[in-house]
mmCIF file of C-alpha atoms in Angstrom:
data_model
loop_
_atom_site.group_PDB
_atom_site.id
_atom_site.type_symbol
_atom_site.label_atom_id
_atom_site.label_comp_id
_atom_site.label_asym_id
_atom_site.label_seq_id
_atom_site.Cartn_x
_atom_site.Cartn_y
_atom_site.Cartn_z
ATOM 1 C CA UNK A 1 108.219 76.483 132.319
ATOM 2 C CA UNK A 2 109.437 79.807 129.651
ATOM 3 C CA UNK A 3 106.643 82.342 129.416
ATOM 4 C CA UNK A 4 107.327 84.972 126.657
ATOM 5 C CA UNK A 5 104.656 87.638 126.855
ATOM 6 C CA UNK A 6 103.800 87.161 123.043
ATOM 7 C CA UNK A 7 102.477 91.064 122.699
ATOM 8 C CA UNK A 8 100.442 93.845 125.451
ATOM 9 C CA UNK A 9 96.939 94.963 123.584
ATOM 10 C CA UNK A 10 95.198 98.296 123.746
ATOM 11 C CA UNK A 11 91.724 99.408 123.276
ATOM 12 C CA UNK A 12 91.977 103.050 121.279
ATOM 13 C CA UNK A 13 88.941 104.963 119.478
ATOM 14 C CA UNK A 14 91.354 105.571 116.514
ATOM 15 C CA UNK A 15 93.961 102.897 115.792
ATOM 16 C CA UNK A 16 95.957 105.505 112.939
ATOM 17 C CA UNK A 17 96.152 108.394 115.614
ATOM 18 C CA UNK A 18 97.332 105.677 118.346
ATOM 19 C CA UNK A 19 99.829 104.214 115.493
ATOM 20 C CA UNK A 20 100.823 107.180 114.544
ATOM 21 C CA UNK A 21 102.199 108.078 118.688
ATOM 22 C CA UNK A 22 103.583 105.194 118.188
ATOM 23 C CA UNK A 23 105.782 105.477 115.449
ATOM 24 C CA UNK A 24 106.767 108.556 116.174
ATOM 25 C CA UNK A 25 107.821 107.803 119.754
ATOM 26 C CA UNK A 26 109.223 104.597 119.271
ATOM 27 C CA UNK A 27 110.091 103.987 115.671
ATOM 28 C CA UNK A 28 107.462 101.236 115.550
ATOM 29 C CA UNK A 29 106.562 99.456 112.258
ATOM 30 C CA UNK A 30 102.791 99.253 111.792
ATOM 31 C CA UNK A 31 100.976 96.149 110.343
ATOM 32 C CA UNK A 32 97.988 95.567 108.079
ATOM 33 C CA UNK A 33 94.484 96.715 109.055
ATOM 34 C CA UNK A 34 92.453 93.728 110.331
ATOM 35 C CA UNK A 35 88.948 94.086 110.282
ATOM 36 C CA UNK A 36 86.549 90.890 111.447
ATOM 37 C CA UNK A 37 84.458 89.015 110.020
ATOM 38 C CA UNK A 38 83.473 87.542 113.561
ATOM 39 C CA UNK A 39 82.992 90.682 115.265
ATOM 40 C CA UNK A 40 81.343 93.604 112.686
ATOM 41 C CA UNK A 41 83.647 96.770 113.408
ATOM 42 C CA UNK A 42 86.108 95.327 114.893
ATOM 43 C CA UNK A 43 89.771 96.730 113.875
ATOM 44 C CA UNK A 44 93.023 95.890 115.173
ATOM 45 C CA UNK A 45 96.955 96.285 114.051
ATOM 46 C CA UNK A 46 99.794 95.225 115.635
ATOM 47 C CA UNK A 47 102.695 97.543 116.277
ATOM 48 C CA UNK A 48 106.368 95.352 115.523
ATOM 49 C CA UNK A 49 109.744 96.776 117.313
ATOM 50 C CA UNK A 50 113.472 96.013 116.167
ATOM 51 C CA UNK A 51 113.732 93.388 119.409
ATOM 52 C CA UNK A 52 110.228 91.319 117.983
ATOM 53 C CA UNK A 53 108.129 93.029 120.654
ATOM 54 C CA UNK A 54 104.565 93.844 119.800
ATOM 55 C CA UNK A 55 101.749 95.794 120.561
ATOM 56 C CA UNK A 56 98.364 95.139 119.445
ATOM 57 C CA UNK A 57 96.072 98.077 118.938
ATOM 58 C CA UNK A 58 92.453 97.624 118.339
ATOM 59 C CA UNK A 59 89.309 99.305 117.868
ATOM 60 C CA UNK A 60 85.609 99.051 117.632
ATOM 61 C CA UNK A 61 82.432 101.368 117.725
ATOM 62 C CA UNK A 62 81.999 100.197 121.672
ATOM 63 C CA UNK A 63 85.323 101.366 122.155
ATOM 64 C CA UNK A 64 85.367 105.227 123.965
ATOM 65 C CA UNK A 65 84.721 107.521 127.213
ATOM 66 C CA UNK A 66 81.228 106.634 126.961
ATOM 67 C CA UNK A 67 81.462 103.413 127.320
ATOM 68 C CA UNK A 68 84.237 103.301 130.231
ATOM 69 C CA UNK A 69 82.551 102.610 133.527
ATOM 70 C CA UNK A 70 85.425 102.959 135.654
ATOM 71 C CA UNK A 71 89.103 102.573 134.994
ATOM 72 C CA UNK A 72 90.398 98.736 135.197
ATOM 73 C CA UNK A 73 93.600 97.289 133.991
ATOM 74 C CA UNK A 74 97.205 97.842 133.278
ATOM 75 C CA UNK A 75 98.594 100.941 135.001
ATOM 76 C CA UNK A 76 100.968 101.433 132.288
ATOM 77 C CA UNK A 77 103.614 99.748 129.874
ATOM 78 C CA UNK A 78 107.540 100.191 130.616
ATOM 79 C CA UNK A 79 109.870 100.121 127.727
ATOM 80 C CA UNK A 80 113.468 99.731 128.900
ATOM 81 C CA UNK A 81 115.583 101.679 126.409
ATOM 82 C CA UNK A 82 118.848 100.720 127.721
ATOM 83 C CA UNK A 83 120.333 103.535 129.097
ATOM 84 C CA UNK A 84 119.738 107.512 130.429
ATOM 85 C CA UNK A 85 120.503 109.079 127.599
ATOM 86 C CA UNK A 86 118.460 107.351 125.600
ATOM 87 C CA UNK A 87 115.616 108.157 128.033
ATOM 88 C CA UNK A 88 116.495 111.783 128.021
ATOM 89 C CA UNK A 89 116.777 112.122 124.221
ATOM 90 C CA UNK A 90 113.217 110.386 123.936
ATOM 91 C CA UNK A 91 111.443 112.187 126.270
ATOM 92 C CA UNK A 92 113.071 115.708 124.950
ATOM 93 C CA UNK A 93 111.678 115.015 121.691
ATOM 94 C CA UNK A 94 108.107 113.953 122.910
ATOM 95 C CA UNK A 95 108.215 117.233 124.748
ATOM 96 C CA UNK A 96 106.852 119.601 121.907
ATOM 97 C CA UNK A 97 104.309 116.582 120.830
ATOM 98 C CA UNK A 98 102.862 117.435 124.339
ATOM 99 C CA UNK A 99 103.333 113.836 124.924
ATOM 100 C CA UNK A 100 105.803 113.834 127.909
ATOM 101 C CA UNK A 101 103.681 113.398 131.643
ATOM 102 C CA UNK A 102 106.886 113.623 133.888
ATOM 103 C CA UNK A 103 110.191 114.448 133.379
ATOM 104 C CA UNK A 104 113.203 112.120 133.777
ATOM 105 C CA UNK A 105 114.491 111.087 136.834
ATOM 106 C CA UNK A 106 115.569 108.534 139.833
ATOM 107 C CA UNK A 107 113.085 106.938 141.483
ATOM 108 C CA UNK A 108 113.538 106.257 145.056
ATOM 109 C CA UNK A 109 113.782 102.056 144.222
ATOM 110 C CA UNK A 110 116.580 102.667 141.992
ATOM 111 C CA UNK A 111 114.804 103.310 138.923
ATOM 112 C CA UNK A 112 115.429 105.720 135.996
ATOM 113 C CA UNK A 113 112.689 106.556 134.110
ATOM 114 C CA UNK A 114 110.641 108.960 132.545
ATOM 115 C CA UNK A 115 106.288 108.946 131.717
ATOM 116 C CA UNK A 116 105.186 109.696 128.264
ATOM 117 C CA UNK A 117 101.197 109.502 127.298
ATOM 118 C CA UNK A 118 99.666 108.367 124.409
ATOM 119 C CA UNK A 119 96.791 109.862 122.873
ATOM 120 C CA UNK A 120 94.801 107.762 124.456
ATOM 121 C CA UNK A 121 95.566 108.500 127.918
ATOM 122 C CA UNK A 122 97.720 105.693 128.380
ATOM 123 C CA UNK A 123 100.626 105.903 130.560
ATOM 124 C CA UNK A 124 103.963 104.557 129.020
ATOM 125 C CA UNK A 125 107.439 104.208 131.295
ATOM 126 C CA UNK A 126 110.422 104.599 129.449
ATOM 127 C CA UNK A 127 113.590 103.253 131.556
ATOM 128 C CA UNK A 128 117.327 103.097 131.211
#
């Protein structure tokens, strides 16, 4: 059996600021504003990369710190970008954005990678 992980989703309480991160980080190309008629309030958009990866992002008016009753789920996302430079140039520029959570390095597994965080809190793992 082939398993392709068709796309990762995220709960945000703003889809354009998440987007936004997004596209500036990562270059990603943002799709059309869904809103349901299933499910009154609920928004989503999917984020597209150059390689056909996606992200989904969506949103709803249960969707916040108030409603978060402990944290559950993915730890974080890792994007491999191929190689060290590439993870040094990205997390330089998400420096001044505030966005960068630790610094480029080697792990102790063999690993290269640096942390950025979204807006949301969400942690994402850029690797060579």
């Amino acid at each position: 059996m082939t398993i392709r992980v068709a796309h990762v989703a995220l709960w945000t309480p703003d889809i354009d600021r998440l987007c936004a991160f997004w596209t500036l980080a990562f270059g990603a190309e943002v799709g059309p504003l869904y809103q349901s008629r299933n499910r009154p309030g609920y928004l989503s958009r999917f984020l597209r990369f150059g390689d056909g990866a996606e992200i989904e992002v969506m949103s709803g008016p249960w969707v916040g710190p108030a409603f978060v009753a402990e944290a559950q789920g993915y730890a974080h996302v890792a994007l491999s970008l191929g190689s060290k430079a590439a993870v040094d140039a990205l997390a330089e520029r998400m420096r001044p954005h505030g966005a960068l959570k630790a610094a480029p390095r080697s792990t102790g597994d063999g690993f290269y990678e640096a942390i950025l965080c979204d807006p949301d809190g969400n942690l994402i793992e850029i690797t060579a």
